[in-house]
Short mmCIF file of C-alpha atoms in Angstrom, two decimals:
data_model
loop_
_atom_site.label_atom_id
_atom_site.label_comp_id
_atom_site.label_asym_id
_atom_site.label_seq_id
_atom_site.Cartn_x
_atom_site.Cartn_y
_atom_site.Cartn_z
CA MET A 18 12.29 -43.96 -35.75
CA GLN A 19 9.24 -42.05 -34.45
CA PHE A 20 9.84 -38.09 -35.41
CA TRP A 21 7.63 -35.71 -34.49
CA THR A 22 7.73 -32.07 -35.56
CA SER A 23 5.67 -28.67 -34.64
CA GLY A 24 4.98 -26.11 -37.19
CA ALA A 25 4.17 -24.33 -34.51
CA VAL A 26 1.64 -22.02 -35.42
CA ALA A 27 0.41 -22.44 -39.10
CA TYR A 28 0.26 -24.21 -42.07
CA GLY A 29 1.69 -21.48 -43.98
CA PHE A 30 4.99 -22.39 -42.12
CA LEU A 31 4.63 -26.34 -43.09
CA HIS A 32 6.54 -25.63 -46.66
CA ILE A 33 9.55 -24.95 -44.69
CA LEU A 34 8.85 -27.92 -42.56
CA SER A 35 8.13 -29.84 -45.66
CA SER A 36 11.22 -28.78 -47.35
CA PHE A 37 13.04 -30.27 -44.20
CA ILE A 38 10.89 -33.71 -44.07
CA LEU A 39 10.71 -34.41 -47.59
CA CYS A 40 14.62 -33.58 -48.18
CA SER A 41 14.38 -37.59 -48.68
CA SER A 42 11.68 -39.74 -48.21
CA PRO A 43 10.88 -40.65 -44.25
CA SER A 44 9.85 -43.91 -45.51
CA GLN A 45 13.46 -44.55 -46.99
CA ALA A 46 15.14 -43.02 -43.88
CA GLY A 47 12.75 -45.45 -41.63
CA MET A 48 11.07 -42.37 -40.04
CA GLU A 49 7.39 -41.81 -39.24
CA VAL A 50 6.76 -38.11 -39.22
CA ASP A 51 3.73 -36.40 -37.14
CA ILE A 52 3.44 -32.56 -37.77
CA VAL A 53 1.12 -31.13 -35.14
CA ALA A 54 -0.05 -27.27 -36.18
CA ASN A 55 -2.54 -24.87 -36.07
CA GLY A 56 -5.14 -25.18 -39.05
CA GLY A 57 -4.79 -22.49 -42.21
CA SER A 58 -3.69 -22.90 -45.67
CA ASP A 59 -3.35 -26.46 -46.77
CA PRO A 60 0.09 -27.81 -47.09
CA HIS A 61 1.42 -28.98 -50.94
CA LEU A 62 -0.33 -32.00 -52.24
CA SER A 63 3.28 -34.15 -51.97
CA LEU A 64 3.40 -33.40 -48.05
CA ARG A 65 -0.61 -34.59 -47.51
CA GLU A 66 -0.17 -37.43 -49.74
CA ASN A 67 2.84 -38.72 -48.53
CA PRO A 68 2.25 -41.92 -46.33
CA SER A 69 4.96 -41.29 -43.95
CA ILE A 70 3.96 -37.97 -43.02
CA HIS A 71 0.79 -37.51 -40.69
CA ILE A 72 -0.73 -34.19 -40.16
CA HIS A 73 -2.31 -33.32 -36.80
CA GLU A 74 -4.47 -30.07 -36.77
CA MET A 75 -5.30 -28.37 -33.55
CA LYS A 76 -8.01 -25.75 -33.44
CA THR A 77 -6.99 -22.06 -33.63
CA VAL A 78 -7.73 -20.34 -30.56
CA LYS A 79 -9.83 -17.25 -30.62
CA LEU A 80 -10.69 -14.91 -27.55
CA THR A 81 -12.05 -12.24 -29.42
CA GLY A 82 -14.91 -11.02 -26.29
CA ILE A 83 -11.80 -10.87 -23.99
CA SER A 84 -9.22 -9.08 -25.85
CA LYS A 85 -11.74 -6.18 -26.16
CA ILE A 86 -12.03 -6.20 -22.31
CA SER A 87 -8.05 -6.91 -21.54
CA GLY A 88 -5.44 -7.51 -24.30
CA ALA A 89 -2.85 -9.12 -21.62
CA LEU A 90 -5.55 -11.30 -19.94
CA ALA A 91 -6.25 -12.61 -23.65
CA LEU A 92 -2.81 -13.22 -24.22
CA LEU A 93 -2.22 -15.42 -20.84
CA LEU A 94 -5.45 -17.01 -21.70
CA LYS A 95 -4.63 -18.20 -24.78
CA ALA A 96 -1.02 -19.13 -23.72
CA ALA A 97 -2.48 -21.22 -21.08
CA ILE A 98 -5.10 -22.99 -23.81
CA GLN A 99 -2.47 -23.48 -26.31
CA PHE A 100 -0.03 -25.09 -23.73
CA VAL A 101 -3.14 -28.04 -22.38
CA MET A 102 -4.06 -28.26 -26.03
CA LEU A 103 -0.53 -28.94 -27.27
CA VAL A 104 0.42 -31.27 -24.35
CA TRP A 105 -2.44 -33.19 -25.21
CA PHE A 106 -1.73 -33.63 -28.51
CA LEU A 107 1.83 -34.74 -27.74
CA CYS A 108 0.93 -36.73 -24.99
CA PHE A 109 -2.07 -38.68 -25.97
CA LYS A 110 -2.84 -38.07 -30.12
CA ILE A 111 0.20 -39.30 -31.27
CA PRO A 112 2.47 -42.28 -31.39
CA ARG A 113 5.24 -41.98 -28.85
CA PRO A 114 8.24 -40.36 -30.73
CA ASP A 115 11.78 -40.58 -30.66
CA VAL A 116 12.67 -36.92 -31.01
CA LEU A 117 10.13 -33.89 -30.64
CA LEU A 118 11.28 -31.04 -33.16
CA VAL A 119 10.00 -27.63 -32.55
CA GLN A 120 10.44 -24.85 -34.79
CA ASN A 121 10.65 -21.50 -32.85
CA PRO A 122 9.32 -19.11 -33.06
CA PRO A 123 7.06 -18.82 -31.45
CA SER A 124 8.50 -19.64 -28.22
CA VAL A 125 5.38 -19.23 -25.91
CA PRO A 126 3.97 -21.47 -24.61
CA THR A 127 5.43 -23.84 -27.22
CA LEU A 128 8.98 -24.59 -25.63
CA ALA A 129 7.40 -25.37 -22.39
CA ALA A 130 4.99 -27.35 -23.68
CA VAL A 131 7.13 -29.55 -25.63
CA LYS A 132 9.82 -29.77 -23.09
CA LEU A 133 7.28 -31.20 -20.57
CA ALA A 134 5.79 -33.83 -23.21
CA SER A 135 9.58 -34.79 -24.18
CA TRP A 136 10.20 -35.85 -20.25
CA LEU A 137 6.57 -37.35 -19.99
CA ARG A 138 7.42 -39.76 -23.08
CA GLY A 139 10.98 -40.16 -22.88
CA ALA A 140 11.73 -38.62 -26.03
CA LYS A 141 14.63 -36.06 -27.06
CA PHE A 142 13.96 -32.38 -27.72
CA ILE A 143 15.22 -30.87 -30.23
CA VAL A 144 14.93 -26.87 -31.39
CA ASP A 145 14.83 -25.82 -34.81
CA TRP A 146 16.00 -21.76 -34.58
CA HIS A 147 14.61 -20.18 -37.59
CA ASN A 148 14.43 -16.68 -35.62
CA PHE A 149 13.77 -15.24 -31.92
CA GLY A 150 10.36 -15.07 -30.63
CA TYR A 151 11.39 -11.78 -28.29
CA THR A 152 13.03 -9.97 -31.53
CA LEU A 153 9.42 -10.31 -33.33
CA LEU A 154 7.41 -9.10 -30.03
CA GLY A 155 9.73 -6.35 -29.74
CA LEU A 156 8.75 -5.21 -33.33
CA SER A 157 5.37 -4.02 -31.67
CA HIS A 158 6.28 -3.44 -28.10
CA GLY A 159 9.80 -2.07 -28.27
CA ARG A 160 12.60 -4.28 -26.76
CA SER A 161 12.74 -2.71 -23.32
CA HIS A 162 9.07 -3.84 -22.86
CA ILE A 163 8.52 -5.85 -19.37
CA ILE A 164 6.37 -8.42 -21.73
CA VAL A 165 9.43 -8.89 -24.42
CA LYS A 166 12.06 -8.92 -21.35
CA ILE A 167 9.83 -11.97 -19.82
CA TYR A 168 9.27 -13.34 -23.46
CA PHE A 169 13.23 -13.46 -23.70
CA TRP A 170 13.84 -15.09 -20.64
CA PHE A 171 11.20 -17.80 -21.37
CA GLU A 172 12.75 -18.54 -24.71
CA LYS A 173 16.60 -18.82 -23.40
CA HIS A 174 15.34 -20.75 -20.11
CA PHE A 175 13.77 -23.54 -22.23
CA GLY A 176 15.56 -23.12 -25.43
CA ARG A 177 18.56 -24.20 -23.04
CA MET A 178 16.81 -27.39 -21.81
CA ALA A 179 16.83 -28.74 -25.51
CA ASP A 180 19.14 -31.91 -26.27
CA GLY A 181 19.81 -30.55 -29.58
CA ALA A 182 19.48 -27.60 -31.84
CA ILE A 183 19.65 -26.52 -35.23
CA CYS A 184 19.82 -23.26 -36.94
CA VAL A 185 19.78 -21.19 -40.16
CA THR A 186 22.78 -19.05 -40.29
CA LYS A 187 26.44 -18.78 -39.04
CA ALA A 188 25.45 -15.68 -37.72
CA MET A 189 22.44 -17.10 -35.43
CA GLN A 190 24.79 -19.91 -34.64
CA HIS A 191 27.56 -17.54 -33.12
CA GLU A 192 24.74 -15.70 -31.38
CA LEU A 193 23.44 -18.66 -29.67
CA ALA A 194 26.79 -19.84 -28.66
CA GLN A 195 28.19 -16.55 -27.30
CA ASN A 196 24.87 -15.11 -25.43
CA TRP A 197 22.62 -18.05 -24.88
CA GLY A 198 25.10 -20.98 -23.81
CA ILE A 199 23.50 -23.18 -26.61
CA ARG A 200 25.63 -25.34 -29.31
CA ALA A 201 23.41 -25.44 -32.57
CA THR A 202 24.14 -26.66 -35.86
CA VAL A 203 23.90 -24.69 -39.26
CA LEU A 204 21.25 -25.95 -41.49
CA TYR A 205 20.63 -23.83 -44.22
CA ASP A 206 17.13 -24.17 -46.09
CA GLN A 207 16.72 -25.54 -49.14
CA PRO A 208 13.55 -25.70 -51.45
CA PRO A 209 11.34 -28.77 -51.58
CA ASP A 210 11.78 -29.93 -55.19
CA PHE A 211 8.35 -28.77 -56.07
CA PHE A 212 9.81 -25.57 -56.18
CA HIS A 213 11.53 -25.47 -59.75
CA PRO A 214 11.44 -23.61 -63.06
CA ALA A 215 8.15 -23.61 -64.81
CA SER A 216 7.72 -25.03 -68.44
CA MET A 217 6.32 -22.91 -71.10
CA MET A 218 2.99 -25.32 -70.55
CA GLU A 219 2.97 -24.61 -66.67
CA LYS A 220 3.21 -20.83 -67.22
CA HIS A 221 0.24 -20.72 -69.82
CA GLY A 222 -1.83 -23.02 -67.62
CA LEU A 223 -1.23 -20.57 -64.56
CA PHE A 224 -1.69 -17.20 -66.19
CA SER A 225 -4.79 -18.70 -67.82
CA ARG A 226 -6.24 -19.58 -64.24
CA LEU A 227 -5.16 -16.27 -62.90
CA GLY A 228 -6.38 -14.01 -66.06
CA ASN A 229 -9.49 -12.53 -64.41
CA THR A 230 -7.58 -11.81 -61.49
CA ILE A 231 -4.26 -10.36 -63.58
CA CYS A 232 -6.55 -8.40 -65.82
CA SER A 233 -8.87 -6.44 -62.93
CA ALA A 234 -7.25 -3.48 -61.92
CA MET A 235 -6.88 -2.17 -58.52
CA GLY A 236 -8.70 1.26 -58.38
CA ASN A 237 -8.46 2.97 -61.64
CA ALA A 238 -7.77 1.54 -65.00
CA ASP A 239 -3.92 0.63 -65.54
CA CYS A 240 -1.37 -0.64 -68.19
CA ILE A 241 -2.25 -4.46 -67.48
CA SER A 242 -6.23 -3.89 -67.54
CA VAL A 243 -6.15 -2.90 -71.02
CA GLU A 244 -5.10 -6.47 -72.12
CA LYS A 245 -8.58 -7.39 -70.60
CA GLU A 246 -10.09 -7.16 -73.99
CA VAL A 247 -8.15 -9.74 -75.30
CA GLU A 248 -11.10 -12.38 -75.75
CA ASP A 249 -8.92 -15.32 -77.62
CA VAL A 250 -8.81 -18.31 -75.02
CA ASP A 251 -5.50 -19.27 -76.19
CA THR A 252 -3.85 -15.79 -75.14
CA THR A 253 -3.12 -14.60 -71.70
CA VAL A 254 -1.27 -11.37 -70.67
CA PHE A 255 1.88 -13.06 -70.88
CA THR A 256 1.56 -16.24 -73.11
CA SER A 257 0.25 -17.72 -76.39
CA LYS A 258 -0.79 -21.13 -77.58
CA ILE A 259 -0.41 -21.39 -81.37
CA ASP A 260 -0.91 -25.11 -82.99
CA GLY A 261 -0.06 -26.39 -79.79
CA GLU A 262 3.14 -24.62 -79.02
CA PHE A 263 3.62 -22.26 -76.20
CA PHE A 264 5.12 -19.27 -76.60
CA PHE A 265 5.87 -15.68 -74.56
CA ARG A 266 4.00 -12.52 -76.00
CA PRO A 267 7.01 -10.03 -77.02
CA ASN A 268 4.98 -7.19 -75.67
CA ARG A 269 4.29 -8.78 -72.22
CA PRO A 270 4.99 -6.88 -68.77
CA ALA A 271 7.67 -8.18 -66.67
CA LEU A 272 6.55 -10.04 -64.04
CA VAL A 273 7.99 -9.14 -60.45
CA VAL A 274 6.85 -11.43 -57.46
CA SER A 275 7.00 -10.68 -53.65
CA SER A 276 5.49 -12.69 -51.10
CA THR A 277 5.28 -11.32 -47.50
CA SER A 278 2.97 -11.55 -44.46
CA TRP A 279 2.18 -7.88 -44.46
CA THR A 280 3.93 -7.41 -41.07
CA PRO A 281 6.21 -4.72 -39.53
CA ASP A 282 9.32 -6.39 -39.89
CA GLU A 283 8.89 -5.75 -44.22
CA ASP A 284 8.52 -1.99 -44.85
CA PHE A 285 6.24 -2.71 -47.88
CA SER A 286 6.43 1.19 -48.60
CA ILE A 287 9.77 0.73 -50.10
CA LEU A 288 8.60 -1.05 -52.87
CA LEU A 289 5.93 1.01 -53.75
CA GLU A 290 8.27 4.15 -53.61
CA ALA A 291 10.71 1.99 -55.91
CA ALA A 292 7.69 1.01 -58.34
CA LEU A 293 6.60 4.75 -58.43
CA MET A 294 10.02 6.12 -59.16
CA TYR A 295 10.74 3.53 -62.04
CA ASP A 296 7.19 4.75 -63.44
CA ARG A 297 8.62 8.47 -63.52
CA ARG A 298 12.40 7.86 -64.17
CA VAL A 299 11.13 5.91 -67.11
CA ALA A 300 8.59 8.53 -68.52
CA ALA A 301 11.59 11.02 -68.10
CA THR A 302 13.99 8.73 -69.84
CA LEU A 303 11.37 8.66 -72.89
CA GLY A 304 10.79 12.49 -72.29
CA GLU A 305 7.32 11.99 -71.75
CA ASP A 306 5.77 14.56 -69.23
CA ASP A 307 2.36 14.84 -67.05
CA SER A 308 0.48 16.38 -69.94
CA MET A 309 0.83 13.11 -72.29
CA ASP A 310 -2.29 11.47 -73.24
CA GLU A 311 -2.18 8.43 -71.07
CA GLY A 312 -4.87 6.89 -73.29
CA GLN A 313 -2.73 6.83 -76.23
CA LEU A 314 0.27 5.28 -74.47
CA TRP A 315 -2.37 2.24 -73.54
CA ILE A 316 -3.54 2.13 -77.21
CA ASP A 317 -0.05 1.89 -78.50
CA ILE A 318 0.85 -0.79 -75.35
CA LYS A 319 -2.41 -2.76 -76.71
CA ASN A 320 -1.70 -2.55 -80.28
CA GLY A 321 2.00 -4.28 -79.59
CA LYS A 322 4.26 -1.17 -79.47
CA GLN A 323 7.54 -2.00 -77.62
CA PHE A 324 9.44 0.57 -75.42
CA VAL A 325 12.96 0.39 -74.00
CA TYR A 326 11.71 -0.17 -70.80
CA PRO A 327 8.87 -2.40 -70.13
CA ARG A 328 5.61 -2.31 -68.23
CA LEU A 329 5.86 -4.16 -64.69
CA LEU A 330 3.38 -6.23 -62.90
CA PHE A 331 3.89 -6.72 -59.29
CA ILE A 332 2.47 -9.49 -57.72
CA ILE A 333 1.96 -9.31 -54.06
CA THR A 334 1.34 -12.91 -52.21
CA GLY A 335 0.48 -13.48 -48.98
CA LYS A 336 -1.86 -12.90 -45.49
CA GLY A 337 -1.22 -10.37 -43.01
CA PRO A 338 -2.50 -7.44 -41.12
CA ASP A 339 -1.03 -4.68 -42.94
CA ARG A 340 -2.24 -5.91 -46.33
CA LYS A 341 -5.68 -3.73 -46.49
CA LYS A 342 -3.88 -0.28 -45.44
CA TYR A 343 -1.12 -1.02 -48.59
CA GLU A 344 -3.66 -2.01 -50.92
CA ASP A 345 -5.74 1.33 -50.23
CA GLN A 346 -2.38 3.29 -50.76
CA ILE A 347 -2.03 1.62 -54.49
CA LYS A 348 -5.15 2.09 -55.48
CA ARG A 349 -3.98 5.93 -55.08
CA LEU A 350 -1.13 5.55 -57.07
CA LYS A 351 -0.93 7.13 -60.67
CA LEU A 352 1.49 4.76 -62.67
CA ARG A 353 1.21 4.38 -66.02
CA ARG A 354 3.84 1.77 -66.61
CA VAL A 355 3.36 -0.30 -63.48
CA ALA A 356 0.39 -2.30 -61.59
CA PHE A 357 -0.04 -4.30 -58.55
CA ARG A 358 -2.10 -7.36 -57.73
CA THR A 359 -2.20 -8.68 -54.55
CA MET A 360 -3.57 -12.29 -54.37
CA TRP A 361 -2.97 -15.54 -51.97
CA LEU A 362 -2.41 -18.82 -54.32
CA THR A 363 -2.63 -22.61 -53.34
CA SER A 364 0.22 -24.30 -52.41
CA GLU A 365 0.59 -25.67 -55.90
CA ASP A 366 -0.05 -22.74 -57.72
CA TYR A 367 2.49 -20.01 -55.77
CA PRO A 368 5.95 -22.59 -56.98
CA LEU A 369 4.43 -22.05 -60.35
CA LEU A 370 4.20 -17.98 -60.06
CA LEU A 371 7.80 -18.10 -58.69
CA GLY A 372 9.05 -20.59 -61.50
CA SER A 373 7.24 -18.13 -64.04
CA ALA A 374 8.37 -14.70 -62.98
CA ASP A 375 11.37 -12.93 -64.15
CA LEU A 376 12.44 -11.05 -60.63
CA GLY A 377 11.80 -11.85 -57.34
CA VAL A 378 11.93 -9.01 -54.39
CA SER A 379 12.40 -9.56 -50.52
CA LEU A 380 11.67 -7.01 -48.48
CA HIS A 381 12.26 -9.32 -45.32
CA THR A 382 14.96 -7.32 -43.04
CA SER A 383 14.63 -9.59 -39.92
CA SER A 384 13.70 -8.62 -36.48
CA SER A 385 16.83 -10.17 -34.88
CA GLY A 386 19.17 -9.96 -38.32
CA LEU A 387 20.35 -13.26 -37.65
CA ASP A 388 17.44 -15.60 -39.65
CA LEU A 389 17.14 -15.76 -43.62
CA PRO A 390 14.23 -15.23 -45.53
CA MET A 391 12.69 -18.59 -46.78
CA LYS A 392 10.86 -17.07 -49.82
CA VAL A 393 14.46 -16.18 -50.96
CA VAL A 394 15.30 -19.81 -50.62
CA ASP A 395 11.69 -21.21 -52.95
CA MET A 396 12.81 -18.33 -55.24
CA PHE A 397 16.21 -19.66 -55.87
CA GLY A 398 14.60 -23.06 -56.12
CA CYS A 399 12.58 -21.60 -59.21
CA GLY A 400 15.63 -20.20 -60.66
CA LEU A 401 14.23 -16.82 -60.07
CA PRO A 402 17.19 -13.96 -59.36
CA VAL A 403 16.15 -11.49 -56.53
CA CYS A 404 16.68 -7.83 -55.29
CA ALA A 405 16.66 -8.41 -51.49
CA ALA A 406 16.58 -6.09 -48.70
CA SER A 407 19.90 -5.64 -47.05
CA PHE A 408 20.77 -6.78 -43.53
CA SER A 409 23.47 -8.00 -41.43
CA CYS A 410 23.77 -11.54 -42.64
CA ILE A 411 21.70 -11.65 -45.82
CA GLU A 412 24.75 -12.53 -47.80
CA GLU A 413 24.99 -16.12 -46.65
CA LEU A 414 22.25 -16.47 -48.97
CA VAL A 415 22.21 -13.46 -51.82
CA LYS A 416 25.54 -13.59 -53.72
CA VAL A 417 25.50 -9.85 -55.10
CA ASN A 418 25.75 -9.81 -58.57
CA LYS A 419 25.56 -13.77 -59.12
CA ASN A 420 22.28 -14.74 -58.03
CA GLY A 421 20.68 -11.36 -56.84
CA LEU A 422 21.16 -7.68 -55.77
CA LEU A 423 20.97 -5.74 -52.20
CA PHE A 424 19.24 -2.63 -51.81
CA SER A 425 18.60 -0.11 -48.66
CA THR A 426 16.26 2.52 -49.91
CA SER A 427 13.62 2.69 -52.14
CA SER A 428 15.96 4.64 -54.76
CA GLU A 429 18.45 1.83 -54.93
CA LEU A 430 15.62 -0.71 -55.69
CA ALA A 431 14.28 1.73 -58.25
CA ASP A 432 17.90 1.83 -59.73
CA GLU A 433 18.19 -1.96 -60.01
CA LEU A 434 14.77 -2.01 -61.56
CA MET A 435 16.00 0.22 -64.33
CA MET A 436 19.05 -1.81 -64.89
CA LEU A 437 17.57 -5.14 -65.06
CA PHE A 438 14.59 -4.34 -67.13
CA LYS A 439 16.24 -1.89 -69.83
CA GLY A 440 16.02 -3.93 -73.16
CA PHE A 441 13.31 -6.52 -71.62
CA PRO A 442 12.60 -9.22 -73.10
CA GLU A 443 15.58 -9.82 -75.12
CA GLU A 444 18.34 -7.42 -74.58
CA CYS A 445 18.41 -7.49 -70.73
CA ASN A 446 21.92 -9.06 -70.24
CA ALA A 447 22.16 -8.12 -66.50
CA LEU A 448 18.82 -9.90 -65.37
CA LYS A 449 19.76 -12.55 -67.75
CA SER A 450 23.36 -13.57 -65.93
CA LEU A 451 21.46 -13.10 -62.51
CA LYS A 452 19.15 -15.76 -63.77
CA GLU A 453 21.64 -18.25 -64.75
CA GLY A 454 23.23 -17.68 -61.18
CA ALA A 455 20.04 -18.37 -59.36
CA MET A 456 19.80 -21.49 -61.51
CA ASP A 457 23.63 -22.49 -60.48
CA THR A 458 22.43 -21.95 -56.84
CA THR A 459 19.39 -24.23 -57.16
CA SER A 460 21.45 -27.08 -58.83
CA SER A 461 24.51 -26.92 -56.21
CA SER A 462 22.04 -27.08 -53.46
CA LYS A 463 20.90 -30.43 -52.22
CA TRP A 464 18.71 -31.08 -49.43
CA SER A 465 20.02 -34.79 -49.04
CA THR A 466 23.43 -33.76 -48.51
CA GLU A 467 22.84 -31.21 -45.75
CA TRP A 468 20.45 -33.79 -44.26
CA GLU A 469 22.78 -36.25 -44.19
CA THR A 470 25.91 -34.10 -43.04
CA ASN A 471 24.19 -31.84 -40.52
CA VAL A 472 20.84 -33.63 -39.01
CA LEU A 473 20.68 -36.94 -39.54
CA PRO A 474 23.88 -37.55 -37.00
CA LEU A 475 21.76 -35.22 -34.58
CA LEU A 476 18.70 -36.96 -34.76
CA ASN A 477 20.66 -40.54 -34.44
CA GLN A 478 22.73 -39.05 -31.41
CA ALA A 479 19.31 -37.93 -30.04
CA SER A 480 17.46 -41.06 -30.39
CA GLY A 481 20.09 -43.35 -29.73
#
């Protein structure tokens, strides 16, 4: 079977597709897979080196000059150019596929281009509904804007022309059936195999590679940058290598990871406010006040003094439009026991970071309220428990008090940080319990079962 799939926008989405494609070897399933996507960050090595997966990179369309004159004209021209490019790739650059699978969003012009290509090449057309494009557009323009209404019509019209559909939640399945007239099969996202708990050797290697980035403070010196003076090449902020064995340092900070696209559907200010609250509440609990000698606190930390509540290091990964704005806010915070680092990791190092962290935080609230954050799926794949922003269908993924916790406000998130990290690293039983639940989630979630039960029959039916 010749199988085509579109990452639609960028390689940043390809690890989602890789988890879909690599659930079992395409060659074992008798499939050749062609992926068409705009360029960007390289996908994971296992995807690039798979002999049955062929990646075709389209050039990114940039109309900077026209955008300065007319934003609407630039959007129309960009959509037209992307339409022609995508049809060209699908009709002339790849072998004739049996099935065309497109991940939605974005919908414009992708759905129309894929529908045309499927008609010209005699292939079936399947939509993988990960969210709704019109709701994402509505974040910046408002749901009542004429552009959003046109986008909604386009998305619904061409979405209904597909020969089959899959979606990521039962809530989305219901919405598609009731209001769109689309019958979709639910396929819960699962992480690829390279998302797994990291070994101590892998953790030490990762922290060694990230050493300078971790120890370089954002703005003024902070509670992590005091580790910068450690010159032992076998010692990192978190780990030590002694006689060939790898160990956690007892006074290490707790590592909290959050990945973000730095877009309006994730309110990053909630995390900043929660971190500030944690910092102030720990100080109050320990009887400290603003007159305390900050230098002495850092000396105590450096000398290995342990406290009831640990230092927290938040590593925020991702690229996006609001990153600079929030980095400037972070630099203005006066924190004693909390530090932030923003970075972009390779597709090989990102899973290792999740597999080395103590807690994950998801700020994704969903523009439609019907999709689930893939970042949480990846975290569970690494056995990492999460604190996730609450919205309508998140409990299809996060099981409260089993593999994670939910929050709606910064104060609730701060409460959860205080509760989970009290007694870290040895006496934090609530955190350990959630970690066990996250590990159980990983072991019980099998891509092969999901694939064979929900997707393979749909593909066979479409191509039959």
